[in-house]
mmCIF file with all atom_site columns, C-alpha atoms in Angstrom:
data_model
loop_
_atom_site.group_PDB
_atom_site.id
_atom_site.type_symbol
_atom_site.label_atom_id
_atom_site.label_alt_id
_atom_site.label_comp_id
_atom_site.label_asym_id
_atom_site.label_entity_id
_atom_site.label_seq_id
_atom_site.pdbx_PDB_ins_code
_atom_site.Cartn_x
_atom_site.Cartn_y
_atom_site.Cartn_z
_atom_site.occupancy
_atom_site.B_iso_or_equiv
_atom_site.pdbx_formal_charge
_atom_site.auth_seq_id
_atom_site.auth_comp_id
_atom_site.auth_asym_id
_atom_site.auth_atom_id
_atom_site.pdbx_PDB_model_num
ATOM 1   C CA . GLN A 1 1   ? 11.409  36.140 64.708 1.00 0.00 ? 80  GLN A CA 1
ATOM 2   C CA . VAL A 1 2   ? 8.236   36.268 66.728 1.00 0.00 ? 81  VAL A CA 1
ATOM 3   C CA . GLN A 1 3   ? 7.332   37.282 70.265 1.00 0.00 ? 82  GLN A CA 1
ATOM 4   C CA . LEU A 1 4   ? 4.611   35.384 72.121 1.00 0.00 ? 83  LEU A CA 1
ATOM 5   C CA . VAL A 1 5   ? 2.540   36.466 75.119 1.00 0.00 ? 84  VAL A CA 1
ATOM 6   C CA . GLU A 1 6   ? 0.087   34.127 76.843 1.00 0.00 ? 85  GLU A CA 1
ATOM 7   C CA . SER A 1 7   ? -2.946  35.179 78.836 1.00 0.00 ? 86  SER A CA 1
ATOM 8   C CA . GLY A 1 8   ? -6.130  33.700 80.255 1.00 0.00 ? 87  GLY A CA 1
ATOM 9   C CA . GLY A 1 9   ? -4.813  31.500 83.023 1.00 0.00 ? 88  GLY A CA 1
ATOM 10  C CA . GLY A 1 10  ? -6.290  31.504 86.482 1.00 0.00 ? 89  GLY A CA 1
ATOM 11  C CA . LEU A 1 11  ? -7.978  29.505 89.198 1.00 0.00 ? 90  LEU A CA 1
ATOM 12  C CA . VAL A 1 12  ? -10.987 27.389 88.334 1.00 0.00 ? 91  VAL A CA 1
ATOM 13  C CA . GLN A 1 13  ? -12.931 24.593 89.992 1.00 0.00 ? 92  GLN A CA 1
ATOM 14  C CA . ALA A 1 14  ? -12.843 21.072 88.624 1.00 0.00 ? 93  ALA A CA 1
ATOM 15  C CA . GLY A 1 15  ? -15.288 20.755 85.760 1.00 0.00 ? 94  GLY A CA 1
ATOM 16  C CA . GLY A 1 16  ? -14.917 24.392 84.802 1.00 0.00 ? 95  GLY A CA 1
ATOM 17  C CA . SER A 1 17  ? -13.473 26.006 81.702 1.00 0.00 ? 96  SER A CA 1
ATOM 18  C CA . LEU A 1 18  ? -10.761 28.440 80.710 1.00 0.00 ? 97  LEU A CA 1
ATOM 19  C CA . ARG A 1 19  ? -9.611  29.830 77.394 1.00 0.00 ? 98  ARG A CA 1
ATOM 20  C CA . LEU A 1 20  ? -5.938  30.592 76.993 1.00 0.00 ? 99  LEU A CA 1
ATOM 21  C CA . SER A 1 21  ? -4.733  33.054 74.377 1.00 0.00 ? 100 SER A CA 1
ATOM 22  C CA . CYS A 1 22  ? -1.307  33.496 72.833 1.00 0.00 ? 101 CYS A CA 1
ATOM 23  C CA . ALA A 1 23  ? -0.757  36.751 70.987 1.00 0.00 ? 102 ALA A CA 1
ATOM 24  C CA . ALA A 1 24  ? 2.127   37.010 68.548 1.00 0.00 ? 103 ALA A CA 1
ATOM 25  C CA . SER A 1 25  ? 4.050   39.994 67.286 1.00 0.00 ? 104 SER A CA 1
ATOM 26  C CA . GLY A 1 26  ? 7.090   40.521 65.088 1.00 0.00 ? 105 GLY A CA 1
ATOM 27  C CA . ARG A 1 27  ? 6.013   38.212 62.281 1.00 0.00 ? 106 ARG A CA 1
ATOM 28  C CA . THR A 1 28  ? 2.724   36.916 60.955 1.00 0.00 ? 107 THR A CA 1
ATOM 29  C CA . LEU A 1 29  ? 1.507   33.873 62.845 1.00 0.00 ? 108 LEU A CA 1
ATOM 30  C CA . SER A 1 30  ? 0.771   32.045 59.599 1.00 0.00 ? 109 SER A CA 1
ATOM 31  C CA . SER A 1 31  ? 4.508   31.394 59.180 1.00 0.00 ? 110 SER A CA 1
ATOM 32  C CA . TYR A 1 32  ? 4.528   29.040 62.169 1.00 0.00 ? 111 TYR A CA 1
ATOM 33  C CA . ASN A 1 33  ? 3.186   25.783 63.395 1.00 0.00 ? 112 ASN A CA 1
ATOM 34  C CA . MET A 1 34  ? 2.012   26.475 66.933 1.00 0.00 ? 113 MET A CA 1
ATOM 35  C CA . GLY A 1 35  ? 1.884   24.367 70.051 1.00 0.00 ? 114 GLY A CA 1
ATOM 36  C CA . TRP A 1 36  ? 0.681   24.480 73.627 1.00 0.00 ? 115 TRP A CA 1
ATOM 37  C CA . PHE A 1 37  ? 2.766   22.815 76.321 1.00 0.00 ? 116 PHE A CA 1
ATOM 38  C CA . ARG A 1 38  ? 2.443   22.534 80.075 1.00 0.00 ? 117 ARG A CA 1
ATOM 39  C CA . GLN A 1 39  ? 4.735   21.868 82.993 1.00 0.00 ? 118 GLN A CA 1
ATOM 40  C CA . ALA A 1 40  ? 3.670   20.911 86.491 1.00 0.00 ? 119 ALA A CA 1
ATOM 41  C CA . PRO A 1 41  ? 6.025   21.106 89.488 1.00 0.00 ? 120 PRO A CA 1
ATOM 42  C CA . GLY A 1 42  ? 8.495   18.243 89.469 1.00 0.00 ? 121 GLY A CA 1
ATOM 43  C CA . LYS A 1 43  ? 7.498   17.075 86.010 1.00 0.00 ? 122 LYS A CA 1
ATOM 44  C CA . GLU A 1 44  ? 8.892   17.393 82.506 1.00 0.00 ? 123 GLU A CA 1
ATOM 45  C CA . ARG A 1 45  ? 7.369   19.821 80.056 1.00 0.00 ? 124 ARG A CA 1
ATOM 46  C CA . GLU A 1 46  ? 4.529   18.017 78.320 1.00 0.00 ? 125 GLU A CA 1
ATOM 47  C CA . PHE A 1 47  ? 3.059   18.417 74.874 1.00 0.00 ? 126 PHE A CA 1
ATOM 48  C CA . VAL A 1 48  ? -0.622  19.359 75.047 1.00 0.00 ? 127 VAL A CA 1
ATOM 49  C CA . ALA A 1 49  ? -1.773  20.396 71.582 1.00 0.00 ? 128 ALA A CA 1
ATOM 50  C CA . ALA A 1 50  ? -0.472  21.667 68.264 1.00 0.00 ? 129 ALA A CA 1
ATOM 51  C CA . ILE A 1 51  ? -1.922  23.196 65.130 1.00 0.00 ? 130 ILE A CA 1
ATOM 52  C CA . SER A 1 52  ? -0.538  23.524 61.636 1.00 0.00 ? 131 SER A CA 1
ATOM 53  C CA . LYS A 1 53  ? 0.189   26.843 59.954 1.00 0.00 ? 132 LYS A CA 1
ATOM 54  C CA . SER A 1 54  ? -3.133  27.004 58.163 1.00 0.00 ? 133 SER A CA 1
ATOM 55  C CA . GLY A 1 55  ? -5.121  25.474 61.004 1.00 0.00 ? 134 GLY A CA 1
ATOM 56  C CA . GLY A 1 56  ? -5.995  22.452 58.908 1.00 0.00 ? 135 GLY A CA 1
ATOM 57  C CA . SER A 1 57  ? -4.438  19.872 61.223 1.00 0.00 ? 136 SER A CA 1
ATOM 58  C CA . THR A 1 58  ? -4.563  19.577 65.004 1.00 0.00 ? 137 THR A CA 1
ATOM 59  C CA . PHE A 1 59  ? -2.955  17.175 67.451 1.00 0.00 ? 138 PHE A CA 1
ATOM 60  C CA . TYR A 1 60  ? -3.544  16.472 71.136 1.00 0.00 ? 139 TYR A CA 1
ATOM 61  C CA . VAL A 1 61  ? -2.064  14.462 73.939 1.00 0.00 ? 140 VAL A CA 1
ATOM 62  C CA . ASP A 1 62  ? -4.427  11.622 74.807 1.00 0.00 ? 141 ASP A CA 1
ATOM 63  C CA . SER A 1 63  ? -5.225  12.970 78.262 1.00 0.00 ? 142 SER A CA 1
ATOM 64  C CA . VAL A 1 64  ? -6.905  16.122 76.888 1.00 0.00 ? 143 VAL A CA 1
ATOM 65  C CA . LYS A 1 65  ? -8.677  14.739 73.824 1.00 0.00 ? 144 LYS A CA 1
ATOM 66  C CA . GLY A 1 66  ? -12.337 15.631 73.878 1.00 0.00 ? 145 GLY A CA 1
ATOM 67  C CA . ARG A 1 67  ? -11.787 18.331 76.500 1.00 0.00 ? 146 ARG A CA 1
ATOM 68  C CA . PHE A 1 68  ? -9.309  20.790 74.967 1.00 0.00 ? 147 PHE A CA 1
ATOM 69  C CA . THR A 1 69  ? -9.473  22.496 71.583 1.00 0.00 ? 148 THR A CA 1
ATOM 70  C CA . ILE A 1 70  ? -6.624  24.364 69.923 1.00 0.00 ? 149 ILE A CA 1
ATOM 71  C CA . SER A 1 71  ? -7.461  26.977 67.324 1.00 0.00 ? 150 SER A CA 1
ATOM 72  C CA . ARG A 1 72  ? -5.845  29.894 65.581 1.00 0.00 ? 151 ARG A CA 1
ATOM 73  C CA . ASP A 1 73  ? -6.913  33.209 64.129 1.00 0.00 ? 152 ASP A CA 1
ATOM 74  C CA . ASN A 1 74  ? -4.119  34.218 61.796 1.00 0.00 ? 153 ASN A CA 1
ATOM 75  C CA . ALA A 1 75  ? -5.803  37.549 61.041 1.00 0.00 ? 154 ALA A CA 1
ATOM 76  C CA . LYS A 1 76  ? -5.393  38.440 64.732 1.00 0.00 ? 155 LYS A CA 1
ATOM 77  C CA . ASN A 1 77  ? -1.999  36.732 65.094 1.00 0.00 ? 156 ASN A CA 1
ATOM 78  C CA . THR A 1 78  ? -3.429  34.744 67.986 1.00 0.00 ? 157 THR A CA 1
ATOM 79  C CA . ILE A 1 79  ? -3.844  31.107 68.946 1.00 0.00 ? 158 ILE A CA 1
ATOM 80  C CA . TYR A 1 80  ? -6.181  29.751 71.597 1.00 0.00 ? 159 TYR A CA 1
ATOM 81  C CA . LEU A 1 81  ? -6.562  26.765 73.848 1.00 0.00 ? 160 LEU A CA 1
ATOM 82  C CA . GLN A 1 82  ? -10.129 26.199 74.974 1.00 0.00 ? 161 GLN A CA 1
ATOM 83  C CA . MET A 1 83  ? -10.052 23.977 78.047 1.00 0.00 ? 162 MET A CA 1
ATOM 84  C CA . ASN A 1 84  ? -13.284 22.376 79.208 1.00 0.00 ? 163 ASN A CA 1
ATOM 85  C CA . SER A 1 85  ? -14.059 19.831 81.913 1.00 0.00 ? 164 SER A CA 1
ATOM 86  C CA . LEU A 1 86  ? -10.875 20.776 83.710 1.00 0.00 ? 165 LEU A CA 1
ATOM 87  C CA . LYS A 1 87  ? -9.354  18.364 86.190 1.00 0.00 ? 166 LYS A CA 1
ATOM 88  C CA . PRO A 1 88  ? -6.915  18.968 89.050 1.00 0.00 ? 167 PRO A CA 1
ATOM 89  C CA . GLU A 1 89  ? -4.261  17.090 87.095 1.00 0.00 ? 168 GLU A CA 1
ATOM 90  C CA . ASP A 1 90  ? -4.451  19.820 84.435 1.00 0.00 ? 169 ASP A CA 1
ATOM 91  C CA . THR A 1 91  ? -2.829  22.232 86.901 1.00 0.00 ? 170 THR A CA 1
ATOM 92  C CA . ALA A 1 92  ? 0.394   23.531 85.357 1.00 0.00 ? 171 ALA A CA 1
ATOM 93  C CA . VAL A 1 93  ? 2.102   26.469 83.729 1.00 0.00 ? 172 VAL A CA 1
ATOM 94  C CA . TYR A 1 94  ? 0.908   26.557 80.139 1.00 0.00 ? 173 TYR A CA 1
ATOM 95  C CA . SER A 1 95  ? 3.157   27.971 77.426 1.00 0.00 ? 174 SER A CA 1
ATOM 96  C CA . CYS A 1 96  ? 2.687   28.532 73.737 1.00 0.00 ? 175 CYS A CA 1
ATOM 97  C CA . ALA A 1 97  ? 5.465   27.985 71.236 1.00 0.00 ? 176 ALA A CA 1
ATOM 98  C CA . ALA A 1 98  ? 6.165   28.647 67.563 1.00 0.00 ? 177 ALA A CA 1
ATOM 99  C CA . ASP A 1 99  ? 7.954   26.397 65.092 1.00 0.00 ? 178 ASP A CA 1
ATOM 100 C CA . LEU A 1 100 ? 9.122   27.128 61.543 1.00 0.00 ? 179 LEU A CA 1
ATOM 101 C CA . ALA A 1 101 ? 9.371   23.446 60.614 1.00 0.00 ? 180 ALA A CA 1
ATOM 102 C CA . ILE A 1 102 ? 7.476   22.124 57.620 1.00 0.00 ? 181 ILE A CA 1
ATOM 103 C CA . VAL A 1 103 ? 5.530   19.576 59.672 1.00 0.00 ? 182 VAL A CA 1
ATOM 104 C CA . VAL A 1 104 ? 3.855   19.879 63.060 1.00 0.00 ? 183 VAL A CA 1
ATOM 105 C CA . GLN A 1 105 ? 6.007   18.567 65.906 1.00 0.00 ? 184 GLN A CA 1
ATOM 106 C CA . ARG A 1 106 ? 5.258   17.323 69.422 1.00 0.00 ? 185 ARG A CA 1
ATOM 107 C CA . ASN A 1 107 ? 8.749   17.585 70.884 1.00 0.00 ? 186 ASN A CA 1
ATOM 108 C CA . PRO A 1 108 ? 9.171   20.876 72.782 1.00 0.00 ? 187 PRO A CA 1
ATOM 109 C CA . ALA A 1 109 ? 12.917  20.864 72.076 1.00 0.00 ? 188 ALA A CA 1
ATOM 110 C CA . LEU A 1 110 ? 12.161  21.415 68.399 1.00 0.00 ? 189 LEU A CA 1
ATOM 111 C CA . TYR A 1 111 ? 10.190  24.655 68.842 1.00 0.00 ? 190 TYR A CA 1
ATOM 112 C CA . ASP A 1 112 ? 11.965  27.919 68.142 1.00 0.00 ? 191 ASP A CA 1
ATOM 113 C CA . TYR A 1 113 ? 10.127  30.572 70.167 1.00 0.00 ? 192 TYR A CA 1
ATOM 114 C CA . TRP A 1 114 ? 8.312   30.486 73.509 1.00 0.00 ? 193 TRP A CA 1
ATOM 115 C CA . GLY A 1 115 ? 6.027   32.667 75.539 1.00 0.00 ? 194 GLY A CA 1
ATOM 116 C CA . GLN A 1 116 ? 6.508   33.295 79.247 1.00 0.00 ? 195 GLN A CA 1
ATOM 117 C CA . GLY A 1 117 ? 3.715   30.959 80.345 1.00 0.00 ? 196 GLY A CA 1
ATOM 118 C CA . THR A 1 118 ? 0.466   31.403 82.233 1.00 0.00 ? 197 THR A CA 1
ATOM 119 C CA . GLN A 1 119 ? -0.566  29.545 85.376 1.00 0.00 ? 198 GLN A CA 1
ATOM 120 C CA . VAL A 1 120 ? -3.639  27.326 85.335 1.00 0.00 ? 199 VAL A CA 1
ATOM 121 C CA . THR A 1 121 ? -4.795  25.980 88.683 1.00 0.00 ? 200 THR A CA 1
ATOM 122 C CA . VAL A 1 122 ? -7.739  23.598 88.970 1.00 0.00 ? 201 VAL A CA 1
ATOM 123 C CA . SER A 1 123 ? -9.155  23.004 92.436 1.00 0.00 ? 202 SER A CA 1
ATOM 124 C CA . SER A 1 124 ? -10.921 19.807 93.447 1.00 0.00 ? 203 SER A CA 1
#
């Protein structure tokens, strides 16, 4: 099992940047594919980005390609989401999740462990 704690959310103006962190404990992060998801009020939880266990493969929802970068530092048991050129429509609660599956998945229902989430608010 693994416990996940997100940090780094906050309030930022449109065009600004934030870096979210997700620190893991309980088991080495290298055992898991990792994903970032977000949920805005009144909307379904949305896949944002995912990264394979070794960090060799990354995936993004089309709306954040070129603006967001997912990365991982397995030595620190931490994954990151660097968010640049933020837009008001990026406003949501962002959560990280861990998955023991062999392949990287985009469906949040298939992830095994979740953090509590961190709020990101982008003002126009």
